CSV table of C-alpha atoms (C1' of nucleotides) in Angstrom, one decimal:
chain,number,residue,atom,x,y,z
Z,1,MET,CA,-0.2,0.0,0.3
Z,2,ASN,CA,1.4,3.2,-0.6
Z,3,THR,CA,1.3,6.6,1.5
Z,4,ALA,CA,-1.1,8.7,-0.4
Z,5,LYS,CA,-3.7,5.9,-0.8
Z,6,SER,CA,-3.8,5.3,3.6
Z,7,ARG,CA,-3.6,9.0,3.7
Z,8,LEU,CA,-7.7,9.4,1.1
Z,9,GLN,CA,-8.4,5.4,3.3
Z,10,ALA,CA,-7.7,8.3,7.0
Z,11,GLN,CA,-9.1,10.7,5.6
Z,12,VAL,CA,-12.5,9.1,4.3
Z,13,LYS,CA,-12.4,7.6,7.9
Z,14,ALA,CA,-12.7,11.1,9.6
Z,15,LEU,CA,-15.0,12.4,7.5
Z,16,ARG,CA,-17.1,9.3,8.2
Z,17,ILE,CA,-16.5,9.6,11.2
Z,18,GLU,CA,-17.6,12.9,11.9
Z,19,ALA,CA,-21.0,13.2,10.0
Z,20,ILE,CA,-21.9,10.1,12.2
Z,21,THR,CA,-20.4,12.2,15.5
Z,22,GLY,CA,-22.9,15.0,14.1
Z,23,ALA,CA,-25.8,12.2,13.8
Z,24,VAL,CA,-25.1,11.3,17.6
Z,25,HIS,CA,-25.3,14.6,18.5
Z,26,GLY,CA,-28.4,15.7,17.3
Z,27,LEU,CA,-30.1,12.3,18.4
Z,28,LEU,CA,-28.7,12.6,21.7
Z,29,ALA,CA,-29.9,15.8,21.8
Z,30,GLY,CA,-33.6,15.7,20.3
Z,31,LYS,CA,-34.7,12.4,22.2
Z,32,GLY,CA,-32.1,11.3,24.4
Z,33,TYR,CA,-29.6,8.2,24.8
Z,34,GLU,CA,-31.7,5.8,26.1
Z,35,ALA,CA,-34.4,6.6,23.4
Z,36,MET,CA,-31.7,6.7,20.7
Z,37,THR,CA,-31.4,4.0,18.5
Z,38,MET,CA,-28.7,2.2,16.7
Z,39,ASP,CA,-30.6,1.3,13.7
Z,40,GLU,CA,-31.3,5.1,13.7
Z,41,VAL,CA,-28.1,6.0,13.8
Z,42,ALA,CA,-26.7,4.3,11.2
Z,43,GLU,CA,-30.0,4.9,8.7
Z,44,ALA,CA,-28.3,9.0,9.8
Z,45,VAL,CA,-26.0,8.5,8.3
Z,46,GLY,CA,-27.0,6.0,5.5
Z,47,MET,CA,-24.7,3.4,6.3
Z,48,SER,CA,-25.3,-0.2,7.7
Z,49,LYS,CA,-25.7,-0.7,11.7
Z,50,ALA,CA,-23.0,-3.6,11.0
Z,51,SER,CA,-20.6,-0.8,9.3
Z,52,LEU,CA,-20.8,1.3,12.3
Z,53,TYR,CA,-20.2,-1.1,14.7
Z,54,LYS,CA,-16.9,-1.7,13.0
Z,55,LEU,CA,-16.2,2.3,14.0
Z,56,PHE,CA,-17.9,2.5,17.5
Z,57,PRO,CA,-17.1,-0.8,20.1
Z,58,SER,CA,-20.2,0.1,21.5
Z,59,LYS,CA,-23.3,2.8,21.7
Z,60,GLU,CA,-21.4,3.9,24.9
Z,61,SER,CA,-18.4,5.1,22.6
Z,62,LEU,CA,-20.7,7.0,20.7
Z,63,ALA,CA,-22.1,9.0,23.2
Z,64,ALA,CA,-18.6,9.3,24.6
Z,65,GLN,CA,-17.9,11.4,21.0
Z,66,ALA,CA,-20.4,13.2,21.2
Z,67,MET,CA,-19.8,14.6,24.6
Z,68,VAL,CA,-16.1,15.0,23.4
Z,69,GLN,CA,-17.2,17.0,20.7
Z,70,VAL,CA,-19.6,19.3,23.0
Z,71,LEU,CA,-16.6,20.1,25.0
Z,72,ASP,CA,-14.3,20.8,22.8
Z,73,GLN,CA,-16.9,23.2,21.8
Z,74,ALA,CA,-16.9,24.5,25.0
Z,75,LEU,CA,-13.2,24.3,25.8
Z,76,ALA,CA,-12.6,26.7,22.4
Z,77,LEU,CA,-15.2,29.8,23.7
Z,78,ILE,CA,-13.7,29.5,27.1
Z,79,ASP,CA,-10.6,30.3,24.6
Z,80,ARG,CA,-11.9,33.2,23.3
Z,81,LEU,CA,-13.3,34.4,26.4
Z,82,ARG,CA,-9.7,34.2,27.9
Z,83,ASP,CA,-8.5,36.4,24.9
Z,84,THR,CA,-11.2,39.1,25.3
Z,85,PRO,CA,-9.3,42.1,27.7
Z,86,ALA,CA,-12.3,43.8,28.7
Z,87,ALA,CA,-13.8,41.0,29.8
Z,88,ASP,CA,-13.4,40.1,33.8
Z,89,PRO,CA,-13.7,36.5,34.9
Z,90,LEU,CA,-17.0,36.5,36.5
Z,91,ASP,CA,-18.3,37.9,32.6
Z,92,CYS,CA,-17.1,35.0,31.6
Z,93,LEU,CA,-18.8,32.6,33.1
Z,94,GLN,CA,-21.7,34.2,32.8
Z,95,GLN,CA,-20.9,33.9,29.0
Z,96,LEU,CA,-19.7,30.2,28.9
Z,97,THR,CA,-23.2,29.6,31.3
Z,98,ARG,CA,-25.1,31.1,28.9
Z,99,TRP,CA,-23.9,29.8,25.9
Z,100,ALA,CA,-24.7,26.1,27.7
Z,101,MET,CA,-28.3,27.8,28.7
Z,102,GLN,CA,-28.7,28.8,24.7
Z,103,THR,CA,-28.3,25.6,23.3
Z,104,GLN,CA,-30.0,23.2,25.8
Z,105,TYR,CA,-32.8,26.0,25.0
Z,106,ASP,CA,-32.6,25.8,21.5
Z,107,GLY,CA,-32.6,21.9,22.1
Z,108,GLU,CA,-28.8,21.3,20.8
Z,109,MET,CA,-27.5,20.1,23.5
Z,110,PRO,CA,-26.9,16.4,24.3
Z,111,SER,CA,-28.5,15.3,27.3
Z,112,LEU,CA,-27.4,12.1,28.7
Z,113,PRO,CA,-29.2,9.8,31.8
Z,114,ALA,CA,-28.2,10.6,35.0
Z,115,GLN,CA,-28.7,7.5,36.7
Z,116,ASN,CA,-26.8,4.7,34.3
Z,117,SER,CA,-24.5,3.3,35.8
Z,118,ALA,CA,-22.9,1.3,32.9
Z,119,LEU,CA,-23.0,4.7,30.7
Z,120,SER,CA,-21.1,7.1,33.1
Z,121,ALA,CA,-18.2,3.9,33.4
Z,122,ALA,CA,-17.8,4.2,30.2
Z,123,LEU,CA,-17.1,7.7,29.9
Z,124,LEU,CA,-14.7,7.8,33.0
Z,125,ALA,CA,-12.6,4.9,30.8
Z,126,HIS,CA,-12.4,7.1,27.8
Z,127,GLU,CA,-9.5,9.2,28.2
Z,128,PRO,CA,-10.5,11.7,25.7
Z,129,TYR,CA,-13.7,12.7,27.1
Z,130,VAL,CA,-12.2,12.8,31.3
Z,131,GLU,CA,-8.8,14.6,29.4
Z,132,ARG,CA,-11.3,17.3,28.5
Z,133,LEU,CA,-13.8,17.5,31.1
Z,134,LEU,CA,-10.4,18.1,33.6
Z,135,SER,CA,-9.3,20.1,31.2
Z,136,MET,CA,-12.6,22.4,31.5
Z,137,SER,CA,-12.7,22.3,35.2
Z,138,LEU,CA,-9.2,23.7,36.0
Z,139,LYS,CA,-9.4,26.5,33.4
Z,140,LEU,CA,-13.3,27.3,35.4
Z,141,GLY,CA,-11.8,26.7,38.7
Z,142,VAL,CA,-9.4,29.6,38.1
Z,143,TRP,CA,-12.2,31.7,36.7
Z,144,VAL,CA,-14.1,31.1,39.6
Z,145,ALA,CA,-11.1,31.7,42.8
Z,146,GLU,CA,-9.9,34.6,41.1
Z,147,ALA,CA,-14.4,36.0,40.8
Z,148,GLN,CA,-13.9,34.7,44.7
Z,149,SER,CA,-11.1,36.9,45.5
Z,150,ALA,CA,-12.7,39.8,43.3
Z,151,GLY,CA,-15.7,39.5,45.7
Z,152,GLN,CA,-17.9,38.8,42.7
Z,153,ILE,CA,-18.7,34.9,43.8
Z,154,ASP,CA,-19.2,34.6,47.7
Z,155,PRO,CA,-15.6,33.6,48.7
Z,156,ALA,CA,-17.5,31.0,51.6
Z,157,LEU,CA,-18.7,28.8,48.8
Z,158,PRO,CA,-16.7,25.9,47.6
Z,159,ALA,CA,-14.9,26.6,44.4
Z,160,ASP,CA,-16.4,23.3,43.6
Z,161,PHE,CA,-19.8,23.6,44.7
Z,162,VAL,CA,-19.9,26.7,41.7
Z,163,LEU,CA,-18.6,24.4,39.1
Z,164,TYR,CA,-21.4,21.8,39.6
Z,165,GLN,CA,-24.0,24.7,39.8
Z,166,LEU,CA,-22.2,25.5,36.5
Z,167,TYR,CA,-22.2,22.2,34.6
Z,168,ALA,CA,-26.1,21.8,36.1
Z,169,ARG,CA,-27.2,24.7,34.1
Z,170,ALA,CA,-26.5,22.8,31.4
Z,171,CYS,CA,-28.9,20.1,31.9
Z,172,ASP,CA,-31.6,22.5,34.3
Z,173,PRO,CA,-35.0,21.6,33.3
Z,174,VAL,CA,-36.5,25.0,33.9
Z,175,LEU,CA,-35.2,25.7,30.3
Z,176,GLY,CA,-37.3,23.2,28.2
Z,177,VAL,CA,-40.2,24.0,30.5
Z,178,MET,CA,-40.2,27.6,30.0
Z,179,LYS,CA,-40.1,27.3,26.6
Z,180,ASP,CA,-42.7,25.3,26.2
Z,181,ASP,CA,-44.5,27.7,28.0
Z,182,GLY,CA,-44.5,30.1,25.6
Z,183,ARG,CA,-45.2,33.2,27.2
Z,184,PHE,CA,-41.8,34.4,26.9
Z,185,ASP,CA,-39.3,34.4,24.4
Z,186,ARG,CA,-35.7,33.1,25.0
Z,187,GLU,CA,-33.8,35.6,25.7
Z,188,GLN,CA,-35.3,36.7,27.8
Z,189,THR,CA,-35.7,32.8,29.6
Z,190,LEU,CA,-31.9,33.0,29.7
Z,191,ALA,CA,-31.8,36.9,31.2
Z,192,TRP,CA,-33.7,35.6,34.6
Z,193,MET,CA,-31.6,32.0,34.3
Z,194,ILE,CA,-28.6,34.0,34.6
Z,195,LYS,CA,-29.7,36.7,37.0
Z,196,VAL,CA,-31.1,33.8,39.4
Z,197,GLN,CA,-27.9,31.8,39.2
Z,198,PHE,CA,-25.6,34.9,39.6
Z,199,ASP,CA,-26.9,36.8,42.3
Z,200,GLY,CA,-27.3,33.6,44.0
Z,201,LEU,CA,-23.5,32.7,43.8
Z,202,ALA,CA,-23.2,36.3,44.6
Z,203,PRO,CA,-21.7,37.2,48.3
Z,204,VAL,CA,-24.8,37.7,51.1
Z,205,ASP,CA,-25.3,41.7,51.4
Z,206,ARG,CA,-25.1,42.1,55.2
Z,207,SER,CA,-26.3,45.1,54.8
Z,208,ARG,CA,-30.0,44.4,53.6
W,1,MET,CA,-72.1,-11.2,48.9
W,2,ASN,CA,-72.1,-9.5,52.0
W,3,THR,CA,-71.0,-6.4,53.4
W,4,ALA,CA,-68.7,-7.3,55.8
W,5,LYS,CA,-66.7,-9.4,53.1
W,6,SER,CA,-66.3,-7.0,50.6
W,7,ARG,CA,-65.1,-4.0,52.9
W,8,LEU,CA,-62.4,-6.9,54.3
W,9,GLN,CA,-61.7,-7.4,50.4
W,10,ALA,CA,-61.7,-4.1,50.1
W,11,GLN,CA,-58.9,-3.4,52.7
W,12,VAL,CA,-56.8,-6.3,51.9
W,13,LYS,CA,-56.4,-4.7,48.3
W,14,ALA,CA,-55.4,-1.4,49.7
W,15,LEU,CA,-53.2,-2.8,51.7
W,16,ARG,CA,-51.5,-4.6,49.1
W,17,ILE,CA,-51.5,-1.3,46.3
W,18,GLU,CA,-50.1,0.2,49.7
W,19,ALA,CA,-47.5,-1.6,49.2
W,20,ILE,CA,-46.9,-1.6,45.7
W,21,THR,CA,-46.2,2.2,45.9
W,22,GLY,CA,-44.2,2.1,48.5
W,23,ALA,CA,-42.0,-0.8,46.6
W,24,VAL,CA,-42.1,1.5,43.6
W,25,HIS,CA,-40.9,4.6,45.4
W,26,GLY,CA,-37.9,2.6,46.4
W,27,LEU,CA,-37.2,1.5,43.5
W,28,LEU,CA,-38.3,5.0,41.5
W,29,ALA,CA,-35.5,6.5,43.6
W,30,GLY,CA,-32.8,3.9,43.8
W,31,LYS,CA,-33.0,3.3,40.3
W,32,GLY,CA,-35.0,5.5,38.1
W,33,TYR,CA,-37.6,4.9,36.3
W,34,GLU,CA,-36.4,3.2,33.1
W,35,ALA,CA,-33.9,1.0,34.4
W,36,MET,CA,-36.6,-0.7,37.2
W,37,THR,CA,-38.2,-3.7,35.7
W,38,MET,CA,-41.8,-5.2,36.9
W,39,ASP,CA,-40.7,-8.1,37.4
W,40,GLU,CA,-38.4,-6.4,40.7
W,41,VAL,CA,-41.5,-4.8,41.8
W,42,ALA,CA,-43.5,-7.9,42.2
W,43,GLU,CA,-40.4,-9.9,43.9
W,44,ALA,CA,-40.3,-6.6,46.1
W,45,VAL,CA,-44.2,-7.1,46.9
W,46,GLY,CA,-44.1,-11.0,47.0
W,47,MET,CA,-46.2,-11.5,43.7
W,48,SER,CA,-46.2,-12.8,40.5
W,49,LYS,CA,-45.8,-10.1,37.6
W,50,ALA,CA,-49.3,-10.6,36.7
W,51,SER,CA,-51.0,-10.4,39.7
W,52,LEU,CA,-49.6,-7.3,39.4
W,53,TYR,CA,-50.4,-6.3,36.6
W,54,LYS,CA,-54.6,-7.0,37.4
W,55,LEU,CA,-53.9,-3.7,39.9
W,56,PHE,CA,-51.9,-2.1,38.2
W,57,PRO,CA,-52.5,-1.8,34.0
W,58,SER,CA,-49.3,-0.7,33.1
W,59,LYS,CA,-45.7,0.0,34.3
W,60,GLU,CA,-46.7,4.1,33.8
W,61,SER,CA,-49.8,3.8,36.0
W,62,LEU,CA,-47.3,2.5,38.7
W,63,ALA,CA,-45.0,5.1,38.3
W,64,ALA,CA,-47.9,7.8,38.4
W,65,GLN,CA,-49.6,5.8,41.4
W,66,ALA,CA,-45.9,6.9,43.3
W,67,MET,CA,-45.8,10.3,41.7
W,68,VAL,CA,-49.1,11.1,43.7
W,69,GLN,CA,-47.7,9.7,47.2
W,70,VAL,CA,-44.9,11.9,46.5
W,71,LEU,CA,-47.6,15.5,45.9
W,72,ASP,CA,-49.8,14.5,48.9
W,73,GLN,CA,-46.5,14.4,51.2
W,74,ALA,CA,-45.9,17.6,50.0
W,75,LEU,CA,-48.7,18.2,49.8
W,76,ALA,CA,-49.3,17.6,54.1
W,77,LEU,CA,-46.2,19.2,54.3
W,78,ILE,CA,-47.5,22.4,52.9
W,79,ASP,CA,-50.7,22.5,54.6
W,80,ARG,CA,-48.7,22.3,58.1
W,81,LEU,CA,-46.0,24.8,57.2
W,82,ARG,CA,-48.7,26.9,56.5
W,83,ASP,CA,-50.3,26.7,60.2
W,84,THR,CA,-47.0,27.7,61.4
W,85,PRO,CA,-48.1,31.6,62.5
W,86,ALA,CA,-44.5,31.9,63.1
W,87,ALA,CA,-43.5,31.3,59.4
W,88,ASP,CA,-44.1,34.0,56.6
W,89,PRO,CA,-44.5,33.4,52.8
W,90,LEU,CA,-40.5,33.2,52.1
W,91,ASP,CA,-40.1,30.7,54.7
W,92,CYS,CA,-42.3,28.0,53.9
W,93,LEU,CA,-41.3,28.5,50.6
W,94,GLN,CA,-38.0,27.8,51.6
W,95,GLN,CA,-38.8,24.8,54.1
W,96,LEU,CA,-40.4,23.2,51.0
W,97,THR,CA,-37.9,23.8,49.1
W,98,ARG,CA,-35.8,22.3,51.4
W,99,TRP,CA,-37.5,19.5,52.1
W,100,ALA,CA,-37.6,18.0,48.6
W,101,MET,CA,-33.8,18.7,48.3
W,102,GLN,CA,-33.5,16.7,51.3
W,103,THR,CA,-35.4,13.8,50.3
W,104,GLN,CA,-33.4,14.0,46.8
W,105,TYR,CA,-30.1,14.2,48.7
W,106,ASP,CA,-31.4,11.2,50.9
W,107,GLY,CA,-32.2,9.4,47.7
W,108,GLU,CA,-35.6,8.6,48.4
W,109,MET,CA,-37.6,11.2,45.2
W,110,PRO,CA,-38.6,9.2,42.7
W,111,SER,CA,-37.1,9.9,39.7
W,112,LEU,CA,-38.7,10.1,35.9
W,113,PRO,CA,-36.8,10.3,32.7
W,114,ALA,CA,-37.4,13.9,31.8
W,115,GLN,CA,-37.4,13.4,27.9
W,116,ASN,CA,-40.0,10.2,27.5
W,117,SER,CA,-43.0,11.5,25.7
W,118,ALA,CA,-45.2,8.3,26.4
W,119,LEU,CA,-45.0,8.5,30.2
W,120,SER,CA,-45.4,12.0,30.4
W,121,ALA,CA,-48.6,11.6,28.2
W,122,ALA,CA,-49.7,8.6,30.4
W,123,LEU,CA,-48.7,10.7,34.0
W,124,LEU,CA,-51.3,14.1,32.2
W,125,ALA,CA,-53.5,11.7,31.9
W,126,HIS,CA,-54.3,9.9,35.6
W,127,GLU,CA,-56.3,12.9,37.1
W,128,PRO,CA,-55.1,12.5,40.7
W,129,TYR,CA,-51.6,13.2,39.4
W,130,VAL,CA,-52.5,16.2,37.6
W,131,GLU,CA,-55.1,17.4,40.3
W,132,ARG,CA,-52.5,17.8,43.0
W,133,LEU,CA,-49.9,19.0,41.3
W,134,LEU,CA,-52.9,21.4,39.6
W,135,SER,CA,-53.4,22.3,43.6
W,136,MET,CA,-49.9,22.4,44.6
W,137,SER,CA,-48.8,25.1,42.0
W,138,LEU,CA,-51.8,27.0,43.3
W,139,LYS,CA,-50.9,27.3,46.6
W,140,LEU,CA,-46.9,27.8,46.0
W,141,GLY,CA,-48.2,30.5,43.7
W,142,VAL,CA,-50.4,32.4,46.7
W,143,TRP,CA,-46.5,32.2,47.9
W,144,VAL,CA,-44.7,33.4,45.9
W,145,ALA,CA,-47.5,36.0,44.7
W,146,GLU,CA,-47.0,37.0,48.9
W,147,ALA,CA,-43.6,37.2,48.9
W,148,GLN,CA,-42.8,39.1,45.5
W,149,SER,CA,-45.3,42.0,47.3
W,150,ALA,CA,-43.5,41.2,50.6
W,151,GLY,CA,-39.6,42.4,48.7
W,152,GLN,CA,-38.3,39.2,49.5
W,153,ILE,CA,-38.7,37.6,45.5
W,154,ASP,CA,-38.2,39.8,42.7
W,155,PRO,CA,-41.3,41.3,41.3
W,156,ALA,CA,-39.6,41.3,37.9
W,157,LEU,CA,-39.3,37.3,37.8
W,158,PRO,CA,-43.3,35.9,36.4
W,159,ALA,CA,-44.1,33.8,39.3
W,160,ASP,CA,-44.7,30.8,37.3
W,161,PHE,CA,-40.8,31.0,36.4
W,162,VAL,CA,-40.0,31.0,40.0
W,163,LEU,CA,-42.2,27.7,40.8
W,164,TYR,CA,-40.7,26.0,37.4
W,165,GLN,CA,-37.0,27.2,39.6
W,166,LEU,CA,-38.4,25.4,43.0
W,167,TYR,CA,-39.6,22.4,41.1
W,168,ALA,CA,-36.1,22.1,39.3
W,169,ARG,CA,-34.2,21.7,42.2
W,170,ALA,CA,-35.9,18.2,44.0
W,171,CYS,CA,-34.1,17.0,40.8
W,172,ASP,CA,-31.0,19.6,41.1
W,173,PRO,CA,-27.9,17.3,40.3
W,174,VAL,CA,-26.1,19.3,42.4
W,175,LEU,CA,-27.2,17.6,45.2
W,176,GLY,CA,-25.8,14.0,44.2
W,177,VAL,CA,-22.8,15.4,42.9
W,178,MET,CA,-21.8,16.8,46.3
W,179,LYS,CA,-23.0,14.3,48.2
W,180,ASP,CA,-20.3,11.4,46.1
W,181,ASP,CA,-17.9,14.3,46.7
W,182,GLY,CA,-17.9,13.3,50.5
W,183,ARG,CA,-16.0,16.4,51.4
W,184,PHE,CA,-19.4,18.4,52.3
W,185,ASP,CA,-22.4,17.2,55.0
W,186,ARG,CA,-25.6,17.2,54.5
W,187,GLU,CA,-27.1,20.5,56.1
W,188,GLN,CA,-23.7,21.8,54.8
W,189,THR,CA,-24.9,21.4,51.1
W,190,LEU,CA,-29.1,21.8,51.6
W,191,ALA,CA,-27.5,25.4,53.1
W,192,TRP,CA,-25.8,26.3,50.3
W,193,MET,CA,-28.2,25.5,48.0
W,194,ILE,CA,-31.0,27.4,49.6
W,195,LYS,CA,-28.8,30.7,49.8
W,196,VAL,CA,-28.0,29.7,46.1
W,197,GLN,CA,-31.4,29.8,44.7
W,198,PHE,CA,-33.5,32.0,46.9
W,199,ASP,CA,-30.4,35.0,46.8
W,200,GLY,CA,-31.1,34.3,43.4
W,201,LEU,CA,-34.5,34.7,43.2
W,202,ALA,CA,-34.3,37.9,45.9
W,203,PRO,CA,-34.9,41.7,44.5
W,204,VAL,CA,-32.1,42.5,42.8
W,205,ASP,CA,-29.6,45.2,45.0
W,206,ARG,CA,-29.5,48.2,43.6
W,207,SER,CA,-26.9,50.2,45.5
W,208,ARG,CA,-24.0,46.8,45.0
B,1,DG,C1',-57.3,-13.6,42.5
B,2,DT,C1',-53.0,-15.7,42.2
B,3,DC,C1',-49.6,-18.2,39.5
B,4,DT,C1',-46.8,-20.5,35.9
B,5,DA,C1',-45.8,-20.0,31.3
B,6,DT,C1',-45.7,-18.0,27.2
B,7,DA,C1',-46.3,-14.3,23.7
B,8,DT,C1',-44.1,-10.2,21.7
B,9,DG,C1',-41.6,-7.0,20.4
B,10,DG,C1',-37.4,-4.0,20.6
B,11,DA,C1',-31.8,-3.2,20.9
B,12,DG,C1',-27.9,-3.8,21.1
B,13,DA,C1',-24.5,-6.2,19.0
B,14,DT,C1',-21.8,-10.1,15.5
B,15,DA,C1',-21.8,-14.0,11.9
B,16,DG,C1',-20.9,-14.5,6.9
B,17,DA,C1',-21.2,-13.7,2.3
B,18,DC,C1',-19.7,-10.6,-1.3
A,1,DG,C1',-15.4,-2.7,4.5
A,2,DT,C1',-19.4,-3.1,4.0
A,3,DC,C1',-24.2,-5.0,3.6
A,4,DT,C1',-28.1,-8.6,5.0
A,5,DA,C1',-29.5,-11.2,8.2
A,6,DT,C1',-29.7,-13.0,12.6
A,7,DC,C1',-28.3,-14.1,17.4
A,8,DT,C1',-29.5,-12.9,22.7
A,9,DC,C1',-31.1,-10.9,25.8
A,10,DC,C1',-34.4,-9.1,28.2
A,11,DA,C1',-38.9,-6.3,29.2
A,12,DT,C1',-43.5,-5.5,29.0
A,13,DA,C1',-46.9,-7.9,29.0
A,14,DT,C1',-51.0,-11.2,28.8
A,15,DA,C1',-52.7,-16.5,28.8
A,16,DG,C1',-54.5,-19.8,30.2
A,17,DA,C1',-54.7,-23.3,34.2
A,18,DC,C1',-56.0,-24.4,39.2
DNA sequence: GTCTATATGGAGATAGAC
DNA sequence: GTCTATCTCCATATAGAC
């Protein structure tokens, strides 16, 4: 086999994987992990289930790949925000949280079941996923610490608790309910969510 | 058939249903709706699956029954809180939210999948469930309105948005993560959750 | 009314031909 | 490398005997 041919093959394979990841992303966002079937994925990308299994060994691995993609999007946004001179750490945290909530509101955030030990185990065994999750937590941890030093976030709250709160907003059911309600538009809803979250994390106002 | 006999039968049946509901409650809290199987329920109450299906026509109906039980617990707490002279509306809302979060933290809150249209439809078709949900929303809506009038909750927030926020705390993933983390005890965690939620809902402090 | 045994269907995963 | 056809398991639900 010559090099040019194998490079082409590798490119084709990469494109295939990209297409699959996109399809899984959409399906996970639309109906969730449990309801997504391998038949659907295969049909969405126009290949047979058997071929799909040649590229991904399991359904869990598909979910992991999709989550890696989302984490990469978040990490890219984090880097852009960090390069914004006018933004202080709290602004950055708000922008990132806003992006996550907007993605969820728009039905484009993949959703995995919280209670599924098999899936959790598979995710934690998937190194690219863990690596990105860790990387993100480190970067956000810095912002949280800075915001606490600046008195924008209550220093009495553990940084990890603050992180958990922000992560949780990416799957907050309030967003979907507000959308279904229909009386409020997206920007208004997101503004209220941001207000509630970050006023809640702010230091206690002793004068009140 | 004489009356005494049929009364006894009705009592036995009621006890059976109570036992089933309790078992379902525990299973839903422990592993969630999807992972709970009818075989497990049958074994937990010591009857065959076929007999179980004589009392409940479907798995959805079991979940609905368990949710009704939880709503009844919440409604009972609401009535107790309302009879507490020293408690203002905000106190009542905080106490109820605290109870829901504590129940979740302790692994005793039944959990249903958010994305399952079949189950949602079954719940909304189950009148006892809808009736209690409506009743609860009305009672909480009064407290929210009063707390807004008293300046304890931001009047700019729609009352329904505030309600959605409070309902969402009953299934907030932060609670489970904090428990798994292990560095913080339950009371501390609940105190932080309450602080973040209700400081977030409080009116904006213009002087800050 | 309660049980054993079975129907029914769905979904993850694989065998084996081409 | 891709597909068709199939395996295997499991879960909801039911039939039919006692």
